[in-house]
Amino acid sequence: DTGVSQNPRHKITKRGQNVTFRCDPISEHNRLYWYRQTLGQGPEFLTYFQNEAQLEKSRLLSDRFSAERPKGSFSTLEIQRTEQGDSAMYLCASAGGGDNQPQHFGDGTRLSIL
Amino acid sequence: KNQVEQSPQSLIILEGKNCTLQCNYTVSPFSNLRWYKQDTGRGPVSLTIMTFSENTKSNGRYTATLDADTKQSSLHITASQLSDSASYICVVSARGGYQKVTFGTGTKLQVIP
């Protein structure tokens, strides 16, 4: 399968714990995006990488959130000191070429905070 | 404020029937509009993407239209199948950086036999 891969698919943790999610994009794609989606809502943009450079961050991305893409390939999203409100689906997408190229989404990591 | 509104919020149709989903937006300056299909528990899958100069685009049984003057788009599904049951999300991008992407909340379509 050469699509976008996200791990883990599900994560259950206690409030206050740190969690880290991984995204492996389609190999030739230089653009990588993270989104958050809550039930019944559309995805909300979190951050965007072009190669290893983090070019944009949403105001939704508080200082408890950090994302990296160290070698311009896979990316990680870490949430420190998790809160109940962090419970959501975290989606990763990748794209190649220009702005009008479609984004290919992974199936997300569903985070549940107890 | 950039907004994307979709209607209806949910829809139930019989297998084999056609349906049309609506998307109204206030995003400016407009760059492109995309329709995605999202199955429950899965990531969205791109169906169509249209720029300012395009007013229709097809992908199999899916046909999207765009009226940039009235800032409206529609997604028409022909001869619906049970596998069309999903949420359909309209996404509008403004020029000037990725912060300016606005997602609709989606239309939840259920196709019943």
PDB file of C-alpha atoms in Angstrom:
ATOM      1  CA  ASP A   1       0.000   0.000   0.000  1.00  0.00           C
ATOM      2  CA  THR A   2       1.560   3.293  -1.071  1.00  0.00           C
ATOM      3  CA  GLY A   3      -0.983   5.599   0.577  1.00  0.00           C
ATOM      4  CA  VAL A   4      -0.565   7.802   3.650  1.00  0.00           C
ATOM      5  CA  SER A   5      -0.020   5.708   6.766  1.00  0.00           C
ATOM      6  CA  GLN A   6      -0.771   6.859  10.309  1.00  0.00           C
ATOM      7  CA  ASN A   7       0.094   5.137  13.558  1.00  0.00           C
ATOM      8  CA  PRO A   8      -1.350   4.274  15.918  1.00  0.00           C
ATOM      9  CA  ARG A   9      -4.946   4.090  14.661  1.00  0.00           C
ATOM     10  CA  HIS A  10      -6.295   4.486  18.161  1.00  0.00           C
ATOM     11  CA  LYS A  11      -4.780   5.913  21.326  1.00  0.00           C
ATOM     12  CA  ILE A  12      -6.397   5.964  24.747  1.00  0.00           C
ATOM     13  CA  THR A  13      -4.580   7.800  27.493  1.00  0.00           C
ATOM     14  CA  LYS A  14      -5.145   9.509  30.797  1.00  0.00           C
ATOM     15  CA  ARG A  15      -5.391  13.270  31.059  1.00  0.00           C
ATOM     16  CA  GLY A  16      -2.018  14.834  31.612  1.00  0.00           C
ATOM     17  CA  GLN A  17      -0.034  12.239  29.690  1.00  0.00           C
ATOM     18  CA  ASN A  18       2.003  12.972  26.575  1.00  0.00           C
ATOM     19  CA  VAL A  19       1.172  11.287  23.269  1.00  0.00           C
ATOM     20  CA  THR A  20       2.964  11.123  19.922  1.00  0.00           C
ATOM     21  CA  PHE A  21       1.479  10.232  16.562  1.00  0.00           C
ATOM     22  CA  ARG A  22       3.350   9.316  13.395  1.00  0.00           C
ATOM     23  CA  CYS A  23       2.508   9.990   9.759  1.00  0.00           C
ATOM     24  CA  ASP A  24       4.251   8.404   6.778  1.00  0.00           C
ATOM     25  CA  PRO A  25       3.256  10.333   3.643  1.00  0.00           C
ATOM     26  CA  ILE A  26       3.324   9.135   0.056  1.00  0.00           C
ATOM     27  CA  SER A  27       7.028   8.953  -0.669  1.00  0.00           C
ATOM     28  CA  GLU A  28       7.329  11.505  -3.470  1.00  0.00           C
ATOM     29  CA  HIS A  29       5.090  14.097  -1.791  1.00  0.00           C
ATOM     30  CA  ASN A  30       6.889  17.142  -0.414  1.00  0.00           C
ATOM     31  CA  ARG A  31       3.861  18.705   1.282  1.00  0.00           C
ATOM     32  CA  LEU A  32       2.505  17.345   4.550  1.00  0.00           C
ATOM     33  CA  TYR A  33      -0.461  18.574   6.588  1.00  0.00           C
ATOM     34  CA  TRP A  34      -1.921  17.806  10.012  1.00  0.00           C
ATOM     35  CA  TYR A  35      -5.629  18.305  10.808  1.00  0.00           C
ATOM     36  CA  ARG A  36      -7.895  17.693  13.756  1.00  0.00           C
ATOM     37  CA  GLN A  37     -11.448  16.495  13.313  1.00  0.00           C
ATOM     38  CA  THR A  38     -14.154  16.184  15.971  1.00  0.00           C
ATOM     39  CA  LEU A  39     -17.381  14.259  15.556  1.00  0.00           C
ATOM     40  CA  GLY A  40     -19.753  15.802  13.062  1.00  0.00           C
ATOM     41  CA  GLN A  41     -17.313  18.512  12.031  1.00  0.00           C
ATOM     42  CA  GLY A  42     -15.007  19.008   9.106  1.00  0.00           C
ATOM     43  CA  PRO A  43     -11.239  18.801   9.595  1.00  0.00           C
ATOM     44  CA  GLU A  44      -9.492  21.829  11.099  1.00  0.00           C
ATOM     45  CA  PHE A  45      -6.049  22.784   9.832  1.00  0.00           C
ATOM     46  CA  LEU A  46      -3.239  22.457  12.387  1.00  0.00           C
ATOM     47  CA  THR A  47       0.059  22.772  10.548  1.00  0.00           C
ATOM     48  CA  TYR A  48       1.796  22.441   7.185  1.00  0.00           C
ATOM     49  CA  PHE A  49       5.267  21.276   6.139  1.00  0.00           C
ATOM     50  CA  GLN A  50       7.007  21.694   2.835  1.00  0.00           C
ATOM     51  CA  ASN A  51       9.823  19.185   2.935  1.00  0.00           C
ATOM     52  CA  GLU A  52      11.309  19.557   6.433  1.00  0.00           C
ATOM     53  CA  ALA A  53      10.245  23.177   6.895  1.00  0.00           C
ATOM     54  CA  GLN A  54       7.172  23.911   8.996  1.00  0.00           C
ATOM     55  CA  LEU A  55       5.729  26.796   7.011  1.00  0.00           C
ATOM     56  CA  GLU A  56       2.396  27.406   8.710  1.00  0.00           C
ATOM     57  CA  LYS A  57       0.841  26.787  12.091  1.00  0.00           C
ATOM     58  CA  SER A  58      -2.782  27.341  13.068  1.00  0.00           C
ATOM     59  CA  ARG A  59      -3.715  29.321  16.130  1.00  0.00           C
ATOM     60  CA  LEU A  60      -5.335  26.045  17.226  1.00  0.00           C
ATOM     61  CA  LEU A  61      -1.845  24.648  17.731  1.00  0.00           C
ATOM     62  CA  SER A  62      -1.197  25.643  21.332  1.00  0.00           C
ATOM     63  CA  ASP A  63       2.218  25.413  22.969  1.00  0.00           C
ATOM     64  CA  ARG A  64       1.313  21.890  24.129  1.00  0.00           C
ATOM     65  CA  PHE A  65       1.380  20.749  20.494  1.00  0.00           C
ATOM     66  CA  SER A  66       4.548  20.279  18.488  1.00  0.00           C
ATOM     67  CA  ALA A  67       5.074  18.791  15.054  1.00  0.00           C
ATOM     68  CA  GLU A  68       8.260  17.779  13.303  1.00  0.00           C
ATOM     69  CA  ARG A  69       9.321  16.442   9.943  1.00  0.00           C
ATOM     70  CA  PRO A  70      13.045  16.002  10.535  1.00  0.00           C
ATOM     71  CA  LYS A  71      14.145  14.563   7.198  1.00  0.00           C
ATOM     72  CA  GLY A  72      11.325  15.744   5.017  1.00  0.00           C
ATOM     73  CA  SER A  73       9.752  12.301   5.014  1.00  0.00           C
ATOM     74  CA  PHE A  74       7.707  11.066   7.993  1.00  0.00           C
ATOM     75  CA  SER A  75       6.230  13.482  10.509  1.00  0.00           C
ATOM     76  CA  THR A  76       5.334  13.311  14.184  1.00  0.00           C
ATOM     77  CA  LEU A  77       2.731  15.236  16.138  1.00  0.00           C
ATOM     78  CA  GLU A  78       3.206  15.373  19.905  1.00  0.00           C
ATOM     79  CA  ILE A  79       0.684  16.583  22.436  1.00  0.00           C
ATOM     80  CA  GLN A  80       2.004  17.262  25.916  1.00  0.00           C
ATOM     81  CA  ARG A  81      -0.103  17.310  29.091  1.00  0.00           C
ATOM     82  CA  THR A  82      -3.195  16.109  27.265  1.00  0.00           C
ATOM     83  CA  GLU A  83      -6.588  17.559  28.136  1.00  0.00           C
ATOM     84  CA  GLN A  84     -10.124  16.257  27.657  1.00  0.00           C
ATOM     85  CA  GLY A  85     -10.613  18.700  24.790  1.00  0.00           C
ATOM     86  CA  ASP A  86      -7.798  17.071  22.851  1.00  0.00           C
ATOM     87  CA  SER A  87      -9.995  14.043  22.165  1.00  0.00           C
ATOM     88  CA  ALA A  88     -10.425  13.978  18.398  1.00  0.00           C
ATOM     89  CA  MET A  89      -9.333  12.316  15.189  1.00  0.00           C
ATOM     90  CA  TYR A  90      -5.922  13.561  14.054  1.00  0.00           C
ATOM     91  CA  LEU A  91      -5.551  13.353  10.290  1.00  0.00           C
ATOM     92  CA  CYS A  92      -2.422  13.624   8.193  1.00  0.00           C
ATOM     93  CA  ALA A  93      -2.412  14.398   4.483  1.00  0.00           C
ATOM     94  CA  SER A  94       0.282  14.713   1.852  1.00  0.00           C
ATOM     95  CA  ALA A  95       0.422  16.259  -1.587  1.00  0.00           C
ATOM     96  CA  GLY A  96       2.902  16.828  -4.357  1.00  0.00           C
ATOM     97  CA  GLY A  97       3.277  19.612  -6.871  1.00  0.00           C
ATOM     98  CA  GLY A  98       1.333  22.864  -6.639  1.00  0.00           C
ATOM     99  CA  ASP A  99      -1.559  24.114  -4.546  1.00  0.00           C
ATOM    100  CA  ASN A 100      -4.134  22.590  -6.892  1.00  0.00           C
ATOM    101  CA  GLN A 101      -2.903  19.038  -6.419  1.00  0.00           C
ATOM    102  CA  PRO A 102      -5.240  16.839  -4.344  1.00  0.00           C
ATOM    103  CA  GLN A 103      -4.311  15.976  -0.795  1.00  0.00           C
ATOM    104  CA  HIS A 104      -4.155  12.316   0.070  1.00  0.00           C
ATOM    105  CA  PHE A 105      -5.337  11.636   3.606  1.00  0.00           C
ATOM    106  CA  GLY A 106      -4.431   8.876   5.997  1.00  0.00           C
ATOM    107  CA  ASP A 107      -7.124   7.178   8.047  1.00  0.00           C
ATOM    108  CA  GLY A 108      -6.186   9.154  11.119  1.00  0.00           C
ATOM    109  CA  THR A 109      -5.325   8.494  14.735  1.00  0.00           C
ATOM    110  CA  ARG A 110      -8.304   8.595  17.068  1.00  0.00           C
ATOM    111  CA  LEU A 111      -7.279   9.990  20.446  1.00  0.00           C
ATOM    112  CA  SER A 112      -9.438   9.444  23.519  1.00  0.00           C
ATOM    113  CA  ILE A 113      -8.558  11.162  26.776  1.00  0.00           C
ATOM    114  CA  LEU A 114      -9.890   9.523  29.936  1.00  0.00           C
TER     115      LEU A 114
ATOM    116  CA  LYS B   1     -14.766  35.808   7.931  1.00  0.00           C
ATOM    117  CA  ASN B   2     -14.245  32.921   5.508  1.00  0.00           C
ATOM    118  CA  GLN B   3     -17.067  30.417   5.750  1.00  0.00           C
ATOM    119  CA  VAL B   4     -18.236  27.304   3.935  1.00  0.00           C
ATOM    120  CA  GLU B   5     -21.809  26.163   4.455  1.00  0.00           C
ATOM    121  CA  GLN B   6     -23.156  22.870   3.213  1.00  0.00           C
ATOM    122  CA  SER B   7     -26.692  21.684   2.809  1.00  0.00           C
ATOM    123  CA  PRO B   8     -28.464  19.559   3.583  1.00  0.00           C
ATOM    124  CA  GLN B   9     -26.788  18.466   6.793  1.00  0.00           C
ATOM    125  CA  SER B  10     -27.953  14.914   6.149  1.00  0.00           C
ATOM    126  CA  LEU B  11     -29.785  13.092   3.400  1.00  0.00           C
ATOM    127  CA  ILE B  12     -31.334   9.652   2.932  1.00  0.00           C
ATOM    128  CA  ILE B  13     -32.009   8.395  -0.594  1.00  0.00           C
ATOM    129  CA  LEU B  14     -32.963   5.118  -2.227  1.00  0.00           C
ATOM    130  CA  GLU B  15     -30.354   3.138  -4.088  1.00  0.00           C
ATOM    131  CA  GLY B  16     -30.329   4.057  -7.758  1.00  0.00           C
ATOM    132  CA  LYS B  17     -31.642   7.584  -7.245  1.00  0.00           C
ATOM    133  CA  ASN B  18     -29.755  10.788  -7.969  1.00  0.00           C
ATOM    134  CA  CYS B  19     -28.988  13.515  -5.456  1.00  0.00           C
ATOM    135  CA  THR B  20     -27.382  16.941  -5.306  1.00  0.00           C
ATOM    136  CA  LEU B  21     -25.417  18.390  -2.427  1.00  0.00           C
ATOM    137  CA  GLN B  22     -24.881  22.128  -2.032  1.00  0.00           C
ATOM    138  CA  CYS B  23     -21.960  24.252  -0.904  1.00  0.00           C
ATOM    139  CA  ASN B  24     -22.029  28.036  -0.421  1.00  0.00           C
ATOM    140  CA  TYR B  25     -18.874  29.914   0.478  1.00  0.00           C
ATOM    141  CA  THR B  26     -17.648  33.359   1.351  1.00  0.00           C
ATOM    142  CA  VAL B  27     -13.935  32.643   0.973  1.00  0.00           C
ATOM    143  CA  SER B  28     -11.973  35.404  -0.709  1.00  0.00           C
ATOM    144  CA  PRO B  29      -9.797  35.755  -2.731  1.00  0.00           C
ATOM    145  CA  PHE B  30     -10.838  32.409  -4.180  1.00  0.00           C
ATOM    146  CA  SER B  31      -8.216  29.892  -5.232  1.00  0.00           C
ATOM    147  CA  ASN B  32      -9.908  26.503  -5.594  1.00  0.00           C
ATOM    148  CA  LEU B  33     -12.769  24.336  -4.370  1.00  0.00           C
ATOM    149  CA  ARG B  34     -12.557  20.635  -3.634  1.00  0.00           C
ATOM    150  CA  TRP B  35     -15.088  17.966  -2.784  1.00  0.00           C
ATOM    151  CA  TYR B  36     -14.050  15.062  -0.572  1.00  0.00           C
ATOM    152  CA  LYS B  37     -15.806  11.827   0.373  1.00  0.00           C
ATOM    153  CA  GLN B  38     -15.214  10.573   3.899  1.00  0.00           C
ATOM    154  CA  ASP B  39     -16.305   7.113   4.957  1.00  0.00           C
ATOM    155  CA  THR B  40     -16.939   6.595   8.670  1.00  0.00           C
ATOM    156  CA  GLY B  41     -13.653   6.102  10.515  1.00  0.00           C
ATOM    157  CA  ARG B  42     -11.554   6.812   7.430  1.00  0.00           C
ATOM    158  CA  GLY B  43      -9.707   9.815   6.048  1.00  0.00           C
ATOM    159  CA  PRO B  44     -11.267  11.996   3.334  1.00  0.00           C
ATOM    160  CA  VAL B  45     -10.708  11.026  -0.289  1.00  0.00           C
ATOM    161  CA  SER B  46     -10.527  13.682  -2.996  1.00  0.00           C
ATOM    162  CA  LEU B  47     -13.319  13.568  -5.585  1.00  0.00           C
ATOM    163  CA  THR B  48     -12.856  16.785  -7.577  1.00  0.00           C
ATOM    164  CA  ILE B  49     -10.945  20.039  -7.537  1.00  0.00           C
ATOM    165  CA  MET B  50     -11.959  23.149  -9.446  1.00  0.00           C
ATOM    166  CA  THR B  51     -10.235  26.470  -9.972  1.00  0.00           C
ATOM    167  CA  PHE B  52     -11.850  29.807 -10.770  1.00  0.00           C
ATOM    168  CA  SER B  53     -11.985  29.151 -14.507  1.00  0.00           C
ATOM    169  CA  GLU B  54     -13.654  25.732 -14.263  1.00  0.00           C
ATOM    170  CA  ASN B  55     -17.404  25.426 -13.841  1.00  0.00           C
ATOM    171  CA  THR B  56     -17.842  21.671 -14.007  1.00  0.00           C
ATOM    172  CA  LYS B  57     -15.780  18.586 -13.357  1.00  0.00           C
ATOM    173  CA  SER B  58     -16.723  14.921 -13.359  1.00  0.00           C
ATOM    174  CA  ASN B  59     -15.299  11.868 -11.650  1.00  0.00           C
ATOM    175  CA  GLY B  60     -17.322   8.812 -12.627  1.00  0.00           C
ATOM    176  CA  ARG B  61     -20.833   9.174 -11.198  1.00  0.00           C
ATOM    177  CA  TYR B  62     -19.829  12.360  -9.367  1.00  0.00           C
ATOM    178  CA  THR B  63     -20.196  15.735 -11.100  1.00  0.00           C
ATOM    179  CA  ALA B  64     -19.236  18.976  -9.381  1.00  0.00           C
ATOM    180  CA  THR B  65     -20.252  22.416 -10.564  1.00  0.00           C
ATOM    181  CA  LEU B  66     -18.912  25.804  -9.576  1.00  0.00           C
ATOM    182  CA  ASP B  67     -20.474  29.243  -9.973  1.00  0.00           C
ATOM    183  CA  ALA B  68     -17.765  31.671  -8.893  1.00  0.00           C
ATOM    184  CA  ASP B  69     -20.093  34.650  -9.291  1.00  0.00           C
ATOM    185  CA  THR B  70     -22.678  33.401  -6.803  1.00  0.00           C
ATOM    186  CA  LYS B  71     -20.023  31.512  -4.793  1.00  0.00           C
ATOM    187  CA  GLN B  72     -21.916  28.262  -4.969  1.00  0.00           C
ATOM    188  CA  SER B  73     -20.926  24.719  -5.791  1.00  0.00           C
ATOM    189  CA  SER B  74     -22.886  21.519  -6.078  1.00  0.00           C
ATOM    190  CA  LEU B  75     -21.984  17.851  -6.134  1.00  0.00           C
ATOM    191  CA  HIS B  76     -24.352  15.669  -8.125  1.00  0.00           C
ATOM    192  CA  ILE B  77     -24.321  11.914  -7.591  1.00  0.00           C
ATOM    193  CA  THR B  78     -25.906   9.844 -10.334  1.00  0.00           C
ATOM    194  CA  ALA B  79     -27.441   6.377  -9.888  1.00  0.00           C
ATOM    195  CA  SER B  80     -26.462   6.165  -6.223  1.00  0.00           C
ATOM    196  CA  GLN B  81     -24.993   2.994  -4.777  1.00  0.00           C
ATOM    197  CA  LEU B  82     -24.902   1.715  -1.209  1.00  0.00           C
ATOM    198  CA  SER B  83     -21.164   2.454  -1.165  1.00  0.00           C
ATOM    199  CA  ASP B  84     -21.909   6.148  -1.682  1.00  0.00           C
ATOM    200  CA  SER B  85     -23.030   6.314   1.956  1.00  0.00           C
ATOM    201  CA  ALA B  86     -20.515   8.703   3.509  1.00  0.00           C
ATOM    202  CA  SER B  87     -19.946  12.328   4.463  1.00  0.00           C
ATOM    203  CA  TYR B  88     -19.201  14.711   1.610  1.00  0.00           C
ATOM    204  CA  ILE B  89     -17.057  17.681   2.535  1.00  0.00           C
ATOM    205  CA  CYS B  90     -16.647  20.902   0.562  1.00  0.00           C
ATOM    206  CA  VAL B  91     -13.285  22.635   1.012  1.00  0.00           C
ATOM    207  CA  VAL B  92     -12.482  26.118  -0.276  1.00  0.00           C
ATOM    208  CA  SER B  93      -9.000  27.604  -0.461  1.00  0.00           C
ATOM    209  CA  ALA B  94      -8.133  31.266  -0.619  1.00  0.00           C
ATOM    210  CA  ARG B  95      -4.976  32.538  -2.213  1.00  0.00           C
ATOM    211  CA  GLY B  96      -2.198  33.470   0.163  1.00  0.00           C
ATOM    212  CA  GLY B  97      -1.075  30.554   2.262  1.00  0.00           C
ATOM    213  CA  TYR B  98      -2.457  27.391   3.733  1.00  0.00           C
ATOM    214  CA  GLN B  99      -4.026  29.058   6.763  1.00  0.00           C
ATOM    215  CA  LYS B 100      -6.696  30.150   4.342  1.00  0.00           C
ATOM    216  CA  VAL B 101      -8.309  26.744   3.759  1.00  0.00           C
ATOM    217  CA  THR B 102     -11.860  26.453   5.037  1.00  0.00           C
ATOM    218  CA  PHE B 103     -13.683  23.146   5.434  1.00  0.00           C
ATOM    219  CA  GLY B 104     -17.437  22.723   5.467  1.00  0.00           C
ATOM    220  CA  THR B 105     -19.006  20.505   8.109  1.00  0.00           C
ATOM    221  CA  GLY B 106     -20.144  18.050   5.470  1.00  0.00           C
ATOM    222  CA  THR B 107     -23.340  16.429   4.262  1.00  0.00           C
ATOM    223  CA  LYS B 108     -23.960  12.951   5.634  1.00  0.00           C
ATOM    224  CA  LEU B 109     -25.482  10.823   2.878  1.00  0.00           C
ATOM    225  CA  GLN B 110     -27.149   7.491   3.527  1.00  0.00           C
ATOM    226  CA  VAL B 111     -28.149   5.321   0.573  1.00  0.00           C
ATOM    227  CA  ILE B 112     -30.673   2.646   1.480  1.00  0.00           C
ATOM    228  CA  PRO B 113     -31.724  -0.411  -0.527  1.00  0.00           C
TER     229      PRO B 113
END
